[in-house]
Coordinates of C-alpha atoms and ligand atoms in Angstrom, one line a residue:
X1 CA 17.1 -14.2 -26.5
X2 CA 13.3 -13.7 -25.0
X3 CA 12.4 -9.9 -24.7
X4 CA 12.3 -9.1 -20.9
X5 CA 8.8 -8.2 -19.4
X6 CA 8.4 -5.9 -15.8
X7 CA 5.5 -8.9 -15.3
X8 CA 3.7 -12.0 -15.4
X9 CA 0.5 -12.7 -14.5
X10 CA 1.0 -16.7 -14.7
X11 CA -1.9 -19.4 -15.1
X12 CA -4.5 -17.6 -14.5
X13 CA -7.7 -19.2 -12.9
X14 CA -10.7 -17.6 -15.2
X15 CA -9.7 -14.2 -16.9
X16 CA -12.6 -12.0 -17.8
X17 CA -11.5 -9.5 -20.6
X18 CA -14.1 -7.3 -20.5
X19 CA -14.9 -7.3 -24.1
X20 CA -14.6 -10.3 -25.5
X21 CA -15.5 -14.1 -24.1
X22 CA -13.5 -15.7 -20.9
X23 CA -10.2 -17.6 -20.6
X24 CA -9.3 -20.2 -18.2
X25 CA -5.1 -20.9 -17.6
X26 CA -4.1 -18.0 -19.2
X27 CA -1.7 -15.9 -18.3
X28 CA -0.8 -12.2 -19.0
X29 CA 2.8 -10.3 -19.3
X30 CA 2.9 -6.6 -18.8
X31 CA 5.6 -3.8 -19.8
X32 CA 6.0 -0.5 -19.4
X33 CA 3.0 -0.2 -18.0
X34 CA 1.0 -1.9 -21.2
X35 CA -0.4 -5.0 -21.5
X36 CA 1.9 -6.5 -23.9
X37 CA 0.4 -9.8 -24.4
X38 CA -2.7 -12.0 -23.2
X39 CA -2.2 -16.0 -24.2
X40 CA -2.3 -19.6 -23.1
X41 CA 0.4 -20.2 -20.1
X42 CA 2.6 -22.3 -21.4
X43 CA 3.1 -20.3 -24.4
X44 CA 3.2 -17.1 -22.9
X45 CA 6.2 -18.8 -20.4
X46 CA 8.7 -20.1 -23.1
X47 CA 8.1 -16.1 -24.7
X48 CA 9.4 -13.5 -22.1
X49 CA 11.5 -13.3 -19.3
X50 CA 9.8 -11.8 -16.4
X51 CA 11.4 -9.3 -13.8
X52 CA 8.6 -10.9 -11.6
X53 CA 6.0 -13.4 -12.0
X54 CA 2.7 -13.5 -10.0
X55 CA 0.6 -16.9 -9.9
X56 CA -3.0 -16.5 -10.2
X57 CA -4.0 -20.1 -10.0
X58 CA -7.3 -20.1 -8.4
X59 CA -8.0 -16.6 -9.0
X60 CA -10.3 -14.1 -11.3
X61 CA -7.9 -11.5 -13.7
X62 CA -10.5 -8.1 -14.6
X63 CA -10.1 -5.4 -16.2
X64 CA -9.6 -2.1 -13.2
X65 CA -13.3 -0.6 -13.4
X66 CA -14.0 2.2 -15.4
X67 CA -16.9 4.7 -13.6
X68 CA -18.1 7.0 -15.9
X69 CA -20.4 9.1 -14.2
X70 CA -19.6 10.5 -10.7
X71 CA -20.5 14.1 -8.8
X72 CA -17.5 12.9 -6.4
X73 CA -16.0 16.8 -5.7
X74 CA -18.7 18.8 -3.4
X75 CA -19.0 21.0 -0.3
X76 CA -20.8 19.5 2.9
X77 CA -23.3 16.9 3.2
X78 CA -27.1 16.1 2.6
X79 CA -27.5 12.8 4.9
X80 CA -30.5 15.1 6.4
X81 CA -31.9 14.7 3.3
X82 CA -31.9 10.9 2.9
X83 CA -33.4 10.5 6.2
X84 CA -36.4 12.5 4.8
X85 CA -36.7 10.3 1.8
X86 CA -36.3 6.8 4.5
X87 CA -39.7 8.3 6.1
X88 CA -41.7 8.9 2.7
X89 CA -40.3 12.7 1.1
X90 CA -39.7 12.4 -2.5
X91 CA -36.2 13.6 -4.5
X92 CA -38.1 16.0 -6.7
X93 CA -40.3 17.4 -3.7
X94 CA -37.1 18.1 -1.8
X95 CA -35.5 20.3 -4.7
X96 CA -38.5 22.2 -5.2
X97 CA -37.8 23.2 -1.7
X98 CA -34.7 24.5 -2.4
X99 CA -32.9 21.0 -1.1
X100 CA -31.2 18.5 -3.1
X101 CA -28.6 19.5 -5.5
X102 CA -28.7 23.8 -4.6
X103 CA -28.3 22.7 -1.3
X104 CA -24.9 21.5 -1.7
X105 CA -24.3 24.4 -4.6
X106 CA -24.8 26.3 -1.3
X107 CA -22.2 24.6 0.5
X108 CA -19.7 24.4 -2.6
X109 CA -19.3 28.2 -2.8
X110 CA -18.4 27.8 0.8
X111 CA -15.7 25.4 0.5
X112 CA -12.2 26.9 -0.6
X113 CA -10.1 24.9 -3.0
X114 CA -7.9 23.1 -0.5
X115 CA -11.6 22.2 1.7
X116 CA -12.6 20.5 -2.1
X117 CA -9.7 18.3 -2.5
X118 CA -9.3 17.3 1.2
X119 CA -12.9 16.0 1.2
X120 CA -13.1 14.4 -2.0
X121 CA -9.7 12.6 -1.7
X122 CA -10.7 9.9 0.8
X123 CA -13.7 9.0 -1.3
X124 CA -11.4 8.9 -4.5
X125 CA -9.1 6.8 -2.3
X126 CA -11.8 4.0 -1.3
X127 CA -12.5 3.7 -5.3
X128 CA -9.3 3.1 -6.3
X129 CA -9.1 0.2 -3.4
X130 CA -12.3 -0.9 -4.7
X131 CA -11.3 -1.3 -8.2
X132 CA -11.8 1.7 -10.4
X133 CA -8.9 2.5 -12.4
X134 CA -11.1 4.9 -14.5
X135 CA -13.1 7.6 -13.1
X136 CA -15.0 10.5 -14.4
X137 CA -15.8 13.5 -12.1
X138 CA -18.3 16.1 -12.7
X139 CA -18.3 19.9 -11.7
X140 CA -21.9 21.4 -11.0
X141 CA -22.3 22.3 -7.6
X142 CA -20.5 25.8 -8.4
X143 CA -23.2 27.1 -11.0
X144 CA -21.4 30.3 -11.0
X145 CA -17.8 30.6 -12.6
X146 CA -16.0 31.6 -10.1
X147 CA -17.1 28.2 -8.3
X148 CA -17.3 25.8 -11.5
X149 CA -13.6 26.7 -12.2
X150 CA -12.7 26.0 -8.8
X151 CA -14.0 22.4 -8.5
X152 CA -12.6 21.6 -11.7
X153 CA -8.9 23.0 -11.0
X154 CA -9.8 20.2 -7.6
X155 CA -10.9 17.6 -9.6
X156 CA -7.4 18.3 -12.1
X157 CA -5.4 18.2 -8.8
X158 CA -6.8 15.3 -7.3
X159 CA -6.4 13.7 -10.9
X160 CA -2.9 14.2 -10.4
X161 CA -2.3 12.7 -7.4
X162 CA -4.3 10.2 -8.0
X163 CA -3.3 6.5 -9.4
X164 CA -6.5 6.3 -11.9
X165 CA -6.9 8.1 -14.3
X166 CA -9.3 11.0 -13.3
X167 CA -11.6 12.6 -16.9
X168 CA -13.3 16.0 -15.8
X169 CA -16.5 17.1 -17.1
X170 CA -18.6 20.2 -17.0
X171 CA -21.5 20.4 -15.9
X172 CA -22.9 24.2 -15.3
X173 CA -25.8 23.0 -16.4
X174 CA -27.1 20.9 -13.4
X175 CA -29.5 23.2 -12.6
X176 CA -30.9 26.6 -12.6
X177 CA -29.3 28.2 -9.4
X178 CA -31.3 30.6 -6.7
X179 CA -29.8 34.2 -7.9
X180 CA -31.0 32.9 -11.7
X181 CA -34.8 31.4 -11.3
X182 CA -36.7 34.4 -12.0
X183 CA -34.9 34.7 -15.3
X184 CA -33.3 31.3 -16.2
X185 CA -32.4 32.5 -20.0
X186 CA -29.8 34.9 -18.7
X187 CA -28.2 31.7 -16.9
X188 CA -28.6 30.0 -20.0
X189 CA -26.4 33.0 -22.1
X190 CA -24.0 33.0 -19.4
X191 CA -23.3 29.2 -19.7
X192 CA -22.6 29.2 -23.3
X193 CA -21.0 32.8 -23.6
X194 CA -19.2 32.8 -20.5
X195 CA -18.9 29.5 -18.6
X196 CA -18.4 26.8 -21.0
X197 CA -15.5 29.0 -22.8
X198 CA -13.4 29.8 -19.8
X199 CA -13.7 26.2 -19.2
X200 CA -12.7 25.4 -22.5
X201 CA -9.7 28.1 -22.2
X202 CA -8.3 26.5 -19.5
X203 CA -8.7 23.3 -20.6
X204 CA -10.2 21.7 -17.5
X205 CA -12.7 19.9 -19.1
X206 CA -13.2 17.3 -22.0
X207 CA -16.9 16.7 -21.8
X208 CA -19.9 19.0 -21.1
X209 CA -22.9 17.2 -19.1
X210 CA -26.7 19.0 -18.6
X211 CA -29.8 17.7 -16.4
X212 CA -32.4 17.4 -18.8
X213 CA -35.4 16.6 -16.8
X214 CA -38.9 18.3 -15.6
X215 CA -38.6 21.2 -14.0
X216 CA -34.6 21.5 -14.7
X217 CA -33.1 21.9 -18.8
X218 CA -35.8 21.3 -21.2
X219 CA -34.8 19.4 -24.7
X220 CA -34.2 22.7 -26.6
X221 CA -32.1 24.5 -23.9
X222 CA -29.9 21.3 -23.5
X223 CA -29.3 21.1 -27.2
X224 CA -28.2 24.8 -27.1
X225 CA -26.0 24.2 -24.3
X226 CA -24.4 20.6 -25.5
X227 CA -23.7 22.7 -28.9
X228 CA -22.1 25.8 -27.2
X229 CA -19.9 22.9 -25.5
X230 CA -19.1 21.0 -29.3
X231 CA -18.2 24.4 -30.8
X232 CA -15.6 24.5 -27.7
X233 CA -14.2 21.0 -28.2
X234 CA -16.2 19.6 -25.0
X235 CA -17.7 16.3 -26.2
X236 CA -21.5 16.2 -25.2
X237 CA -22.6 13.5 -22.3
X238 CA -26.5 13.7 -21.2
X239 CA -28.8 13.1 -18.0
X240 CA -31.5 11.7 -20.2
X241 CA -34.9 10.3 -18.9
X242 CA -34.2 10.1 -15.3
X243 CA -37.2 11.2 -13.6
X244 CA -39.5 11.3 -16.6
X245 CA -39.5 11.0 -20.2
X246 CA -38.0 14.1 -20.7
X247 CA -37.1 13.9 -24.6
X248 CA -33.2 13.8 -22.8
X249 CA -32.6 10.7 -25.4
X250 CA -33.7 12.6 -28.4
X251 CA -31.5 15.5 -27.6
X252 CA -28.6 12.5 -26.6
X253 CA -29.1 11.3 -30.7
X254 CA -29.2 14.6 -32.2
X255 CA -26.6 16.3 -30.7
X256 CA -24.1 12.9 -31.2
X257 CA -23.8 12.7 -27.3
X258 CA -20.7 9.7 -26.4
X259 CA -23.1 8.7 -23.7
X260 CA -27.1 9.3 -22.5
X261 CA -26.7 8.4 -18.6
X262 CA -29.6 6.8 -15.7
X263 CA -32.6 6.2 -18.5
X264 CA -34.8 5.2 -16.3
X265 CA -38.0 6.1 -17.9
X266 CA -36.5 5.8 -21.6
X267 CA -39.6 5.2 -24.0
X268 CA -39.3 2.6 -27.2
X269 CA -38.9 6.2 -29.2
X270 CA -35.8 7.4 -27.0
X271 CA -34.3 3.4 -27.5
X272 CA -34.7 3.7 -31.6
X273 CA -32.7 7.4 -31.4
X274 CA -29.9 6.0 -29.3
X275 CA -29.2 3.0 -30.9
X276 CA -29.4 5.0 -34.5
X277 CA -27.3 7.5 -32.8
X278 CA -24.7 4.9 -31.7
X279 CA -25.0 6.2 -28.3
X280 CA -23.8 4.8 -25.1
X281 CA -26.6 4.0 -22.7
X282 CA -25.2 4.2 -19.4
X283 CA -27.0 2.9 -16.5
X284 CA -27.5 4.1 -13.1
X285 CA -29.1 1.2 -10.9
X286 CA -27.1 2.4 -7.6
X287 CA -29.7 6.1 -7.7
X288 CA -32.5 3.6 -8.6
X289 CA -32.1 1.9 -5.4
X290 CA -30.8 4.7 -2.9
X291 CA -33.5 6.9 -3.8
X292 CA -36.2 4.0 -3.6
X293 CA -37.4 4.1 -6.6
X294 CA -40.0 1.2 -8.1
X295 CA -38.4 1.5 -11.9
X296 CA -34.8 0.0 -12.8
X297 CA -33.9 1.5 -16.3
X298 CA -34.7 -1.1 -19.0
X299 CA -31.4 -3.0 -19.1
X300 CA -32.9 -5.7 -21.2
X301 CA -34.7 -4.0 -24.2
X302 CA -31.1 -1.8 -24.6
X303 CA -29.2 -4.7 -24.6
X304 CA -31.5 -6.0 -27.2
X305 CA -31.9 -3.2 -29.2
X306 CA -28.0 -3.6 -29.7
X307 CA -26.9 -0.7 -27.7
X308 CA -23.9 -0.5 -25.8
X309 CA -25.0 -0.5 -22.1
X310 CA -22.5 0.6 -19.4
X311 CA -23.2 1.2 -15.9
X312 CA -21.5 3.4 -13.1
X313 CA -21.7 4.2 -9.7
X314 CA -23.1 8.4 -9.9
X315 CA -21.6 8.9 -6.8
X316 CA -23.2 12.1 -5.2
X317 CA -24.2 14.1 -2.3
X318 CA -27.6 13.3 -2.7
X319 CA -29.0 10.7 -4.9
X320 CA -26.6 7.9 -4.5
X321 CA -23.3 7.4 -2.2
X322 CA -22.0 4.1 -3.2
X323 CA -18.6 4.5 -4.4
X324 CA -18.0 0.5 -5.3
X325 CA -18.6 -0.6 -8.8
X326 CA -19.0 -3.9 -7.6
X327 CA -21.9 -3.3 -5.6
X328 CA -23.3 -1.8 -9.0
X329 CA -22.4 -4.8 -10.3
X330 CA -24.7 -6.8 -8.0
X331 CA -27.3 -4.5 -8.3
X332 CA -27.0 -4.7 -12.0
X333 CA -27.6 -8.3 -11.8
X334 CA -30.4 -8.5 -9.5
X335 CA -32.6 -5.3 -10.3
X336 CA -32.0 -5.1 -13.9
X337 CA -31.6 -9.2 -15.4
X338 CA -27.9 -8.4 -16.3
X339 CA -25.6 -11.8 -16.7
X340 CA -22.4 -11.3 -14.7
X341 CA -20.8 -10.9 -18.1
X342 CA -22.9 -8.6 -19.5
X343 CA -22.1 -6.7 -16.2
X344 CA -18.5 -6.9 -16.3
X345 CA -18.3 -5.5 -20.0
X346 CA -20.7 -2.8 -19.0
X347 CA -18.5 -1.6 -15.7
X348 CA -15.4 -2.0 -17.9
X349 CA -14.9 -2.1 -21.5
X350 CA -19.0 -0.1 -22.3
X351 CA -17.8 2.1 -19.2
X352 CA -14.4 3.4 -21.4
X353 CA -16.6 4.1 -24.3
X354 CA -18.8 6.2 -22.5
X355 CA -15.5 8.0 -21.8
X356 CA -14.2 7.7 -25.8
X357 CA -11.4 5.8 -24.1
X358 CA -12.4 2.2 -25.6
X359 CA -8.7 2.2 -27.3
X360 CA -6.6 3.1 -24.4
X361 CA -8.4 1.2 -21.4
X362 CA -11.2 -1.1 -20.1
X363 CA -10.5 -4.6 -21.5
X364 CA -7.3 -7.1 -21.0
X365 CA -6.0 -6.9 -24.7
X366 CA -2.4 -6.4 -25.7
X367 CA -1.6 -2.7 -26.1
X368 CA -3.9 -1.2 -23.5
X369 CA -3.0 0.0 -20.4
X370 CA -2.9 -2.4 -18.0
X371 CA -4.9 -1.7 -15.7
X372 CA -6.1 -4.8 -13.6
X373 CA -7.9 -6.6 -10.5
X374 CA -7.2 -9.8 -9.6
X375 CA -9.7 -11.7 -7.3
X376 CA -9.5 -14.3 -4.4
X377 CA -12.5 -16.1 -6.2
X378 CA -12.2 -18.5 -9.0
X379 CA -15.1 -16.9 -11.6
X380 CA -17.6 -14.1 -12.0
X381 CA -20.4 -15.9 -10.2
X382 CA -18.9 -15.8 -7.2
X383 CA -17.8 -12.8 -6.9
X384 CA -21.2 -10.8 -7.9
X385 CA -22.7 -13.5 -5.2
X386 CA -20.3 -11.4 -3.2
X387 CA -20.3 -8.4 -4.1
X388 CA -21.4 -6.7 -0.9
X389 CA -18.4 -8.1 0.6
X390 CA -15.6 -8.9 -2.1
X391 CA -12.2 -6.6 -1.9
X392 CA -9.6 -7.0 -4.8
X393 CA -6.7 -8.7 -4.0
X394 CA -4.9 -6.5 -5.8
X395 CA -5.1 -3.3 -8.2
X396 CA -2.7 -2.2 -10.8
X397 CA -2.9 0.6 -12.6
X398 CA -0.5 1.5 -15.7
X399 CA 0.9 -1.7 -14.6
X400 CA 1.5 -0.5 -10.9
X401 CA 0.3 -1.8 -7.6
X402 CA -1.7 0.7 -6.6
X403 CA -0.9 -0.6 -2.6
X404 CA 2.8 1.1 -3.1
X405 CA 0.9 3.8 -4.9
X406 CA -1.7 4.3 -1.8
X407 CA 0.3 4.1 1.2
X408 CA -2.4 5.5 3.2
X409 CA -4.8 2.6 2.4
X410 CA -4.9 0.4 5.8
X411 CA -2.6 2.5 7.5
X412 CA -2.6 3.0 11.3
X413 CA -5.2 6.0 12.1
X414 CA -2.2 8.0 13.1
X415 CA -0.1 7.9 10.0
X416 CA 0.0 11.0 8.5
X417 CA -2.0 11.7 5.2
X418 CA -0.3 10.6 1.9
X419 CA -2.4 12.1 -0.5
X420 CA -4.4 9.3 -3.5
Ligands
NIG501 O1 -27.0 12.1 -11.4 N1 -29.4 13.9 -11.7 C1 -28.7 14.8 -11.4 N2 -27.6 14.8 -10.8 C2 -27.3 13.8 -9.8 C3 -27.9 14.1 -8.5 C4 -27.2 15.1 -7.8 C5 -27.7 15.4 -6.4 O2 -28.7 15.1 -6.0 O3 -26.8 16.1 -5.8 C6 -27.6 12.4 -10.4 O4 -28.4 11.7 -9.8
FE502 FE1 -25.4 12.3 -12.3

């Protein structure tokens, strides 16, 4: 008797696995929400019984998209801020000024809980529509406890409400805020002796994330903050050489950071301590572009130096607002000499690294979770030609369609709210 399956994803067009080379007529059979097996067609039909079988002739089979990095859980909005920057103000000149990210720390400590989730959920909602099956959220725009704990306890109840799977990190440590600048060390003993373990307590966060750059954490306090978080069990992630070669990649090797994230100004130095480190170098090309800047991060010389590169979407108040990995895709391709391959492993299976999920999620291969997008294009090429425009078709996460998950998605304007 053949084992029965919940599904079959039959004769497949091109199927890109994320992590290893592509398939053309395969198909794939899912249970229990698991990938339980990835083969030729005709093999894979003689072995199970399906409950229901889905033909993909035609059609591109992907891993769901795993973003890493997002700031998707704020108060207010900055779009004032972005129409300085369209008539010549600089990112750096406009946080000096008090703008940029303790602008929206101002209107975070606003926002009650309830405020938090309502606004972030529609932006979580358009992801998971969009692909992204895996999503990382930052706190920092509380940068006092009171408020840090509160957009994490949002980002845990939108994560479970939520179809993806939702991975919180804290990040206290994304800047000094106003009440501290006259004596940024205190701020410094209050993250590590206070902040990071209430977080830790609570357990409302799995990684710890600073902003090493001029004029925000220099390489010494970062390393004392990214250790407070180890001692704590929060695994160390790292805004490395964003603005400037900051020494953030240094700090990224020495402290055994999963990921160093944007790397935009990375030097050969800060290349030789990540790959030694076995680091993740996850790119940003999505800020590159939004905040007009001349320099895409060195995809190349990373990918040649052996590194894992991933990329994600940073989605932010302020220095980027795309939500759609496949528009990072694009931008991958164009700005930064990425092969549509090379971009798909980096937005999928590099992406779950960068979240120490590589064994659970991010690639088509029996035993992970099968999270999945199947296209209405036949390969790769066409849809990153696309990929202003390209929808999925579908999304499944854990093996679900994420359409009878997300009954809100392309609902009538006057159908009520049903949550992500
Ligand atoms: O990743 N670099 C620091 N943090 C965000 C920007 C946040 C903001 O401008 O609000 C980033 O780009
Ligand atoms: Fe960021």
């Amino acid at each position: 008797m053949k084992p029965t399956v919940d599904l079959l994803i039959e004769d497949i067009g091109r199927l890109v696995p994320g992590k290893t080379a592509p398939l053309e007529g395969a198909s794939v059979a899912i249970d229990s929400g698991k990938i339980q097996a990835v083969g030729p067609a005709r093999k894979l039909a003689g072995l199970f019984h399906p409950e229901q079988v889905i033909d993909a002739s035609g059609k591109l089979l992907t891993p769901g998209f795993v973003d890493s990095h997002t700031h998707l859980v704020f108060g207010g909005e900055r779009s004032n801020e972005f129409i300085q920057r369209c008539a010549g103000a600089d990112y750096e000149q406009i946080a000096a000024t008090g703008g940029g990210i303790r602008a929206s720390v101002r209107m975070t400590r606003e926002a009650t809980l309830d405020q938090l989730i309502e606004e972030a959920r529609p932006r979580l909602q358009r992801m998971v529509a969009s692909g992204s099956t895996t999503i990382e959220i930052k706190s920092g725009y509380g940068l006092d406890l009171e408020t840090e704990l509160r957009l994490l306890r949002a980002i845990r109840q939108l994560g479970s409400e939520c179809p993806a799977e939702i991975v919180p990190t804290f990040m206290g440590a994304h800047e000094i805020p106003d009440e501290w600048r006259d004596s940024r060390q205190e701020y410094i003993r209050i993250l590590c002796e206070e902040m990071i373990p209430a977080v830790a307590e609570e357990g409302l966060a799995e990684f710890c994330d600073i902003f090493c750059e001029r004029g925000v954490f220099d390489p010494d306090e970062s390393l004392r903050i990214l250790r407070a978080g180890v001692e704590h069990g929060l695994k160390p992630k790292i805004h490395a050489d964003e603005m400037a070669a900051s020494g953030g990649s240094l700090v990224a090797a020495e402290v055994g950071a999963v990921s160093a994230d944007h790397l935009m100004e990375i030097t050969a130095e800060g290349i030789e301590a990540l790959s030694g480190a076995n680091v993740v170098a996850t790119l940003l090309p999505g800020t590159t572009f939004y905040l007009r800047k001349p320099g895409y991060a060195p995809a190349r010389s990373l990918i040649e130096a052996g590194l894992e590169v991933a990329i994600a979407t940073d989605r932010n108040p302020g220095s980027c607002t795309i939500e759609s990995m496949l528009f990072i895709m694009g931008l991958s391709v164009m700005q930064m000499g990425m092969t549509p391959l090379e971009a798909f492993r980096a937005a999928t299976h590099a992406g779950a690294k960068a979240l120490a999920r590589e064994d659970l999620c991010g690639s088509i291969e029996q035993g992970k979770r099968a999270d999945l997008i199947l296209w209405d294009v036949p390969d790769e090429e066409v849809l990153i030609h696309e990929f202003a425009n390209e929808v999925p078709r579908t999304v499944w996460t854990s093996g679900q369609f994420v359409s009878d998950l997300l009954p809100g998605i392309n609902s009538p304007v006057d159908e009520p709210d049903q949550g992500v």
